[in-house]
PDB file of C-alpha atoms in Angstrom:
ATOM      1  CA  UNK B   1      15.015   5.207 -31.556  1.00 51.00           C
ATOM      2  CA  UNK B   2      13.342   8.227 -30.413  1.00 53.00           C
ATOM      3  CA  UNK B   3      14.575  10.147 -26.777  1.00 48.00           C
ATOM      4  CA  UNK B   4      11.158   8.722 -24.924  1.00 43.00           C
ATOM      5  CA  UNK B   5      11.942   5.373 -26.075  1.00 48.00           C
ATOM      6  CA  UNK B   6      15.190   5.264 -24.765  1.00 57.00           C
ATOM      7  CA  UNK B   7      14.621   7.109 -21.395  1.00 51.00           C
ATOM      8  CA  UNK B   8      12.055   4.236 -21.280  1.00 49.00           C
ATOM      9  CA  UNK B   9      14.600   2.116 -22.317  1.00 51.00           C
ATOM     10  CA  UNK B  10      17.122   2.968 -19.575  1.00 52.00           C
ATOM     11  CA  UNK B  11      14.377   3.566 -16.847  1.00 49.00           C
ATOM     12  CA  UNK B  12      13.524  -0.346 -17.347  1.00 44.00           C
ATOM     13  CA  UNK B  13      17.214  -1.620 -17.255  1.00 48.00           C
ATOM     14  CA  UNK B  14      17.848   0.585 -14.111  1.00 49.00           C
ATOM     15  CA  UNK B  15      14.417  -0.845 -12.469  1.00 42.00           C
ATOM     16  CA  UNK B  16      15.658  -4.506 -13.237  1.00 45.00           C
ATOM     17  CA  UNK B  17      19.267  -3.650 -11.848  1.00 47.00           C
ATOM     18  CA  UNK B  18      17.825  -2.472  -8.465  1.00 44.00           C
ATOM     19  CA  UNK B  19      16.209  -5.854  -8.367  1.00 43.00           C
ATOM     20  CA  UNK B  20      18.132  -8.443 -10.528  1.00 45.00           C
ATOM     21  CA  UNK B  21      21.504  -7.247  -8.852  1.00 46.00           C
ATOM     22  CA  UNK B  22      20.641  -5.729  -5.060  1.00 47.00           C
ATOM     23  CA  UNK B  23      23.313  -4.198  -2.698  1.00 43.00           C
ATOM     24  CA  UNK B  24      25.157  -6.004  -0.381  1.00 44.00           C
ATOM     25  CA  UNK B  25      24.698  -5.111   3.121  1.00 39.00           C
ATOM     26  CA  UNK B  26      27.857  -3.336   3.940  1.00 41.00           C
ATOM     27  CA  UNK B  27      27.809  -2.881   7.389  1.00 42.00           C
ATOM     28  CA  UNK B  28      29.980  -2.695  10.289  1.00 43.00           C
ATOM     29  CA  UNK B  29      31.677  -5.759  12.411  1.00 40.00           C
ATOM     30  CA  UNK B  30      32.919  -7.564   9.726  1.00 41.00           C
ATOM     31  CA  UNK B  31      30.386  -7.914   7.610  1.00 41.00           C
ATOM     32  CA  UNK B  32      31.397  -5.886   4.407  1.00 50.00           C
ATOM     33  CA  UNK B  33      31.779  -9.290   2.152  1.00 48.00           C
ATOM     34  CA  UNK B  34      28.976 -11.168   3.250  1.00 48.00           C
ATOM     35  CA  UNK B  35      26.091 -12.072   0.232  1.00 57.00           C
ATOM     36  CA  UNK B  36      23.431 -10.392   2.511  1.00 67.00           C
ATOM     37  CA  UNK B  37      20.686  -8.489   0.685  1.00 71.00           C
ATOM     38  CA  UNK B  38      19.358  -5.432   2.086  1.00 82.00           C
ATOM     39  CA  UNK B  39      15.517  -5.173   2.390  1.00 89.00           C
ATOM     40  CA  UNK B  40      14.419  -2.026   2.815  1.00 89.00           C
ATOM     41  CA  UNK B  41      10.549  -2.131   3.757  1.00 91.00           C
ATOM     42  CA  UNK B  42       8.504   1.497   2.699  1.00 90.00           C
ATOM     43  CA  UNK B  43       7.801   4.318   4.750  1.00 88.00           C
ATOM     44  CA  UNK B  44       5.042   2.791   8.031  1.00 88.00           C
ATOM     45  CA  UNK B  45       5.166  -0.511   6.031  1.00 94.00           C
ATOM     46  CA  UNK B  46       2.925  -3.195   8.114  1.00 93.00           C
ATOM     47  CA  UNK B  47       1.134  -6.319   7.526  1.00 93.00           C
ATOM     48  CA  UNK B  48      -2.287  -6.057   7.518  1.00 93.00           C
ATOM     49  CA  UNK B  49      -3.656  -9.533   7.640  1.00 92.00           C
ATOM     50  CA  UNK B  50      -2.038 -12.997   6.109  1.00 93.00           C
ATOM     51  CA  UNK B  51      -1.232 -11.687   2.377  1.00 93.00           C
ATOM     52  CA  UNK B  52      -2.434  -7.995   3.066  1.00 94.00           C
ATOM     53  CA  UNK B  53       0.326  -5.351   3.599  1.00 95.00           C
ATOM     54  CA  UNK B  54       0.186  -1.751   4.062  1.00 94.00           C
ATOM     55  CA  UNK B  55       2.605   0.757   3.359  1.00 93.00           C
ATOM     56  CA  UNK B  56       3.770   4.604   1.982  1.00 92.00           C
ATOM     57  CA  UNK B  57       4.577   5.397  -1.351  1.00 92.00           C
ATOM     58  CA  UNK B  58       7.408   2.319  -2.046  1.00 94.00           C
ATOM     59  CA  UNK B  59      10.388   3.643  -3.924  1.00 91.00           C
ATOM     60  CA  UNK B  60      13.603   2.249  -5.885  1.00 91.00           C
ATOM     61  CA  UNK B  61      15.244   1.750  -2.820  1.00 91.00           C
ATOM     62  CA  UNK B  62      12.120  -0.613  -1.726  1.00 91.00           C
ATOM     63  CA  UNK B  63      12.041  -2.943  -4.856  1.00 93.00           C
ATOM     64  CA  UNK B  64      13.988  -5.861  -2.970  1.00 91.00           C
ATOM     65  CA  UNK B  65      11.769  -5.914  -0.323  1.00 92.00           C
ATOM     66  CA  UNK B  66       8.609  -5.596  -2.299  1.00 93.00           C
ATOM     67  CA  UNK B  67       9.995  -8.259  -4.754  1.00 93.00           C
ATOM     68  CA  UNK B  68      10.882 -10.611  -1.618  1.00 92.00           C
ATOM     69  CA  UNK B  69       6.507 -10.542  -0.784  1.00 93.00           C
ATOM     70  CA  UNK B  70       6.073 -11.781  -3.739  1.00 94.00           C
ATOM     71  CA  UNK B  71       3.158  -9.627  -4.362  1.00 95.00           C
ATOM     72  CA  UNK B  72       0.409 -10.073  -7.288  1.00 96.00           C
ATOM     73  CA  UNK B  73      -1.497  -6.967  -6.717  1.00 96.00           C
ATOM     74  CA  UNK B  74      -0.600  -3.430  -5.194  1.00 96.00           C
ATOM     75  CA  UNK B  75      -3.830  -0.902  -4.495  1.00 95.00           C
ATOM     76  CA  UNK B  76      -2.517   2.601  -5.042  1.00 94.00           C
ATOM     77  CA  UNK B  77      -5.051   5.248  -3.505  1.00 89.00           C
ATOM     78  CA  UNK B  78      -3.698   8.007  -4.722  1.00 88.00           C
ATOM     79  CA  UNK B  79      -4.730  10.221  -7.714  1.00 87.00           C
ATOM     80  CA  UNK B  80      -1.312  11.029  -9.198  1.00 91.00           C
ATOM     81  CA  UNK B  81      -0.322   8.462 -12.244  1.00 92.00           C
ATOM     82  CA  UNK B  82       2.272   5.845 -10.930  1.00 92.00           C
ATOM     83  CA  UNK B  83       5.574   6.564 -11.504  1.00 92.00           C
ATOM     84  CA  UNK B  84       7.147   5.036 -14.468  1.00 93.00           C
ATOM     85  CA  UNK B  85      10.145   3.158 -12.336  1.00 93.00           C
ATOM     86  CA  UNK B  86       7.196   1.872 -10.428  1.00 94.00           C
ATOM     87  CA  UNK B  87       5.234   1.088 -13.511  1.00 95.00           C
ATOM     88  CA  UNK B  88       8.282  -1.178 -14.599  1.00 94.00           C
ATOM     89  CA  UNK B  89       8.845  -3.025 -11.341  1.00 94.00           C
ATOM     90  CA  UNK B  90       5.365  -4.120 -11.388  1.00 94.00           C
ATOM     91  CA  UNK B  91       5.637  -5.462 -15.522  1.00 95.00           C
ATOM     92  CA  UNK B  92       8.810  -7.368 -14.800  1.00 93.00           C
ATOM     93  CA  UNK B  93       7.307  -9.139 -12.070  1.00 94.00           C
ATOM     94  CA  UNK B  94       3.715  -9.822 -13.241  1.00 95.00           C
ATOM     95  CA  UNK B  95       2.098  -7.292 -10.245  1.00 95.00           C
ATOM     96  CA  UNK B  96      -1.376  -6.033 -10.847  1.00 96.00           C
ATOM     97  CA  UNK B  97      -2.188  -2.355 -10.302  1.00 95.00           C
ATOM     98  CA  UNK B  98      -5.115  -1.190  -8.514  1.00 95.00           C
ATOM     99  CA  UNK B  99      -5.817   2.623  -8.735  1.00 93.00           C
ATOM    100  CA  UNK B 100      -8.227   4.562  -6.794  1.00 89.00           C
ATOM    101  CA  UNK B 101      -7.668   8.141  -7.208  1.00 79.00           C
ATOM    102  CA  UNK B 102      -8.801   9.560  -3.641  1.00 76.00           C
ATOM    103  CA  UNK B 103      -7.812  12.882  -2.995  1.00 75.00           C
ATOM    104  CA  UNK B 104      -5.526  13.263  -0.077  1.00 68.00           C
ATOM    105  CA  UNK B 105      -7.275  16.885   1.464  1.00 63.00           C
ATOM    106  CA  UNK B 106      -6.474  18.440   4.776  1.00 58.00           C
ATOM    107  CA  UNK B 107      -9.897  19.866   4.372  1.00 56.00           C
ATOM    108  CA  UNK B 108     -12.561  19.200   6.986  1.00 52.00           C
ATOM    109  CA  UNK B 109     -15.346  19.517   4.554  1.00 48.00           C
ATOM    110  CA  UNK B 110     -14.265  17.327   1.804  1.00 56.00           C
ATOM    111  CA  UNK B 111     -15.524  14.180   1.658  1.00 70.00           C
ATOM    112  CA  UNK B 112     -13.522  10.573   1.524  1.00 76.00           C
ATOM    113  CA  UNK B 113     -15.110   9.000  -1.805  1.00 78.00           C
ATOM    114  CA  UNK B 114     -17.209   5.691   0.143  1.00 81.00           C
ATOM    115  CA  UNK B 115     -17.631   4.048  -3.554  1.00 84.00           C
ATOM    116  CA  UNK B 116     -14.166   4.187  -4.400  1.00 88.00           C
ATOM    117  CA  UNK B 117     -13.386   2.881  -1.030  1.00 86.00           C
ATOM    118  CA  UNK B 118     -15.564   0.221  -1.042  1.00 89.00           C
ATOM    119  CA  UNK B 119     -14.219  -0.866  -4.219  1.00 92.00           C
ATOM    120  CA  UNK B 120     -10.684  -0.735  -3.039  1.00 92.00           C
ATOM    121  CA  UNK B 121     -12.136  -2.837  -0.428  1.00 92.00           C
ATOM    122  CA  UNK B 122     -13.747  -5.288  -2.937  1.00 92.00           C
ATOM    123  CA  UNK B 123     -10.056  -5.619  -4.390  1.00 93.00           C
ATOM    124  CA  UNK B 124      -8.235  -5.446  -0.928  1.00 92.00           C
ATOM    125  CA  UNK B 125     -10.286  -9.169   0.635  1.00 91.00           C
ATOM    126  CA  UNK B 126     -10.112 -11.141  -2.172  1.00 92.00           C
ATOM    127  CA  UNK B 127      -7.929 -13.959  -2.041  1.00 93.00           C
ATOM    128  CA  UNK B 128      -7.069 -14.097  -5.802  1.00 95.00           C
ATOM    129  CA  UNK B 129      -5.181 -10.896  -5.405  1.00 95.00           C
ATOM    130  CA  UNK B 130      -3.212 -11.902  -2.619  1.00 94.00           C
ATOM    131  CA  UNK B 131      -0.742 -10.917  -1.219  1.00 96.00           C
ATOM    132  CA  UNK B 132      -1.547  -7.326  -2.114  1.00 96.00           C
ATOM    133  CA  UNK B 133       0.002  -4.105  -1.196  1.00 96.00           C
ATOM    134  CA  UNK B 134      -2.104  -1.090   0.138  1.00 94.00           C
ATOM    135  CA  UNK B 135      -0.378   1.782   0.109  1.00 93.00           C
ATOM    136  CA  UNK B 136      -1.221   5.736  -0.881  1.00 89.00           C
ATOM    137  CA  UNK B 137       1.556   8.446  -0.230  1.00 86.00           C
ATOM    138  CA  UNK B 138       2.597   7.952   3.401  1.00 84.00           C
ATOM    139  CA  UNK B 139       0.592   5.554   4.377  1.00 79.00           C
ATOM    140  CA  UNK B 140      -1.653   7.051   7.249  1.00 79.00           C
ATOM    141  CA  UNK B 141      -4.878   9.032   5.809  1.00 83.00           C
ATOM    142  CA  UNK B 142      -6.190   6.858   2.303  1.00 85.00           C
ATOM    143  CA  UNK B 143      -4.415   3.742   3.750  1.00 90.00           C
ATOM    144  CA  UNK B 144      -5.778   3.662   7.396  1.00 86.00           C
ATOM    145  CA  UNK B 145      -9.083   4.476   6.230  1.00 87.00           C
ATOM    146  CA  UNK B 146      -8.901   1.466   3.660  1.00 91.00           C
ATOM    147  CA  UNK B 147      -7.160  -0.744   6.334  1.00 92.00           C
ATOM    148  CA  UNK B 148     -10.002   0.525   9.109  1.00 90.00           C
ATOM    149  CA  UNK B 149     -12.866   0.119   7.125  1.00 89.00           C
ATOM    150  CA  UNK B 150     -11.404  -3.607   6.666  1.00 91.00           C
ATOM    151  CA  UNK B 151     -11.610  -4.255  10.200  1.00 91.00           C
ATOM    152  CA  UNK B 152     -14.668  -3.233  10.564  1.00 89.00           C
ATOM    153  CA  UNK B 153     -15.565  -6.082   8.222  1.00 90.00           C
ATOM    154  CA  UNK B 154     -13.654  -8.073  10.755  1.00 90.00           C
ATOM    155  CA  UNK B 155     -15.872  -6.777  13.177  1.00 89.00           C
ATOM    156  CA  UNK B 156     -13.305  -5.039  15.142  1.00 91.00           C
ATOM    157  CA  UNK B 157     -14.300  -2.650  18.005  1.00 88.00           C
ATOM    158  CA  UNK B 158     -14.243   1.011  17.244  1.00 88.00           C
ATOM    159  CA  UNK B 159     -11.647   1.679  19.948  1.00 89.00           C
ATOM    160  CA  UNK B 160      -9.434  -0.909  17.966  1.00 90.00           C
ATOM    161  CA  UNK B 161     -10.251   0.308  14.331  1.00 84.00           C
ATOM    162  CA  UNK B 162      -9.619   4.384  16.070  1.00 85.00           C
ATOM    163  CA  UNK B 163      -6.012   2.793  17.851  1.00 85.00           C
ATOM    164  CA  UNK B 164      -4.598   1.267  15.024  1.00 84.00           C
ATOM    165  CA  UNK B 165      -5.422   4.242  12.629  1.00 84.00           C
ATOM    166  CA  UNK B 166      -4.009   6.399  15.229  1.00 85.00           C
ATOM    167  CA  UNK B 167      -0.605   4.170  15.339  1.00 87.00           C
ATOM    168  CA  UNK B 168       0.137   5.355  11.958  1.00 81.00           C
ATOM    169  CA  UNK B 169      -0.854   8.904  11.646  1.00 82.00           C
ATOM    170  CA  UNK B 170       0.196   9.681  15.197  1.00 78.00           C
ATOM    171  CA  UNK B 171       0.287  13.258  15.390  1.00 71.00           C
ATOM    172  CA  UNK B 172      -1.501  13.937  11.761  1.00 70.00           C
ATOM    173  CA  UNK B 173      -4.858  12.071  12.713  1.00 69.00           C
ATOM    174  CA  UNK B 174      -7.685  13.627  10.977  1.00 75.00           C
ATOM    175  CA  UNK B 175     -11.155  13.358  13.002  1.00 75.00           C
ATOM    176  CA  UNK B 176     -12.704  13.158   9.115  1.00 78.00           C
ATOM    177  CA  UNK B 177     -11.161   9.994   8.309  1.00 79.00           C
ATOM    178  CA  UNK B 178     -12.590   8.684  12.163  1.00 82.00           C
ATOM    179  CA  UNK B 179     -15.777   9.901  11.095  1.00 82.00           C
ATOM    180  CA  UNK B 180     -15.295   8.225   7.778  1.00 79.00           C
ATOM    181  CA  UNK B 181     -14.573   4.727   9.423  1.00 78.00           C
ATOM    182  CA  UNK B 182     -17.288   5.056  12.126  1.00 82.00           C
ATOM    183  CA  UNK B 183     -20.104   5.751   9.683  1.00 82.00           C
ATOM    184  CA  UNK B 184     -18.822   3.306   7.353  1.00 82.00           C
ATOM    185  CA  UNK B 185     -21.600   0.860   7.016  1.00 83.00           C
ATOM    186  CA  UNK B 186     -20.101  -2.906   6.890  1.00 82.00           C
ATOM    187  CA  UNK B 187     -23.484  -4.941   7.164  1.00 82.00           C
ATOM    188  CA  UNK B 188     -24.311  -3.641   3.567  1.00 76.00           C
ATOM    189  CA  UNK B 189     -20.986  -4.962   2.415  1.00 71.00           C
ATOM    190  CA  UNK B 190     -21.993  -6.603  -0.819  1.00 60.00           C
ATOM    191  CA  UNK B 191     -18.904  -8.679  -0.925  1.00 53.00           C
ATOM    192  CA  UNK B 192     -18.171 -11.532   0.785  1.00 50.00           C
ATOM    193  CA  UNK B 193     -16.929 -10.274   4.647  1.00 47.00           C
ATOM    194  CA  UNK B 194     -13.872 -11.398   5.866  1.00 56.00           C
ATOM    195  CA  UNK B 195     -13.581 -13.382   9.055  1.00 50.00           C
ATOM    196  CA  UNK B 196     -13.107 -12.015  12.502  1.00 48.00           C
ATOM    197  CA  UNK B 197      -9.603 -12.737  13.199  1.00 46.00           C
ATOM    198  CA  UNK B 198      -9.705 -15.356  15.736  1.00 37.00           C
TER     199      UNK B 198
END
């Protein structure tokens, strides 16, 4: 066996112990020997919409929590190749991967990709991937975008789309991705459109 085969080899046993055997919660007040597992949710992890979820780049530590969703698809935004652990966690639990390599520029003249979005977006509503994980690296720029083009589907307000977007980039909201999501053309959606939430 050669050394890539067995650093694959020992990635995929250490990806199924993080989920086959998770921590105990060891906390404080007693508490140290209880069966407890704990679920540690990714970086501005959210739900969306009934089987939609948003989040930051989930890591090791995060593989519980994912696992408890029971997801069948995750849309990654990001251009970077998914890291193997990742990778593994997905194959021993039958998850789909989405990728749709948007760049992640601080540049004001660099354009957010609307075809790859709208694909994502294709991927995101339908019910036969759900529930499905959105995430890109923290889960603010690629992610809100995806998540506020969605609502505009759901023919939210612009004040609503702008408020939520802004509720997970806080301080590091880009008026290019608001720009993006304002212009963002919904009515020739040529997928079905998902309700207004009611």
């Amino acid at each position: 066996m050669g050394f890539v085969a067995e650093e694959e080899n020992r990635r995929a046993t250490e990806v199924a112990a993080a989920v086959e055997r998770p921590q105990p919660f060891s906390g404080r007040n007693g508490y140290e020997n209880c069966d407890e597992v704990l679920l540690t949710p990714p970086l501005n992890f959210a739900m969306v919409e009934y089987g939609i979820f948003r989040s930051g780049f989930p890591d090791t530590a995060n593989f519980s929590f994912l696992h408890s969703l029971k997801l069948r698809s995750i849309i990654y935004l990001c251009p970077e190749p998914y890291p193997q652990p990742n990778i593994e966690f997905l194959k021993l639990h039958g998850i789909q991967l989405f990728q749709f390599g948007i760049e992640g520029s601080k540049e004001p003249f660099v354009n957010i990709p609307e075809d790859k979005v709208r694909e994502a977006l294709k991927v995101a509503i339908d019910v036969k991937n759900h529930p499905v994980l959105i995430h890109c690296k923290r889960g603010k720029h690629r992610t809100g975008c995806l998540v506020g083009c969605m609502r505009k589907l759901q023919r939210w307000c612009l004040t609503s789309v702008f408020d939520e977007y802004q509720r997970f980039a806080a301080a590091k909201s880009r008026v290019l991705d608001q720009r993006f999501m304002e212009l963002f053309d919904a009515s020739t959606f040529k997928h079905s459109a998902m309700p207004p939430i009611s």
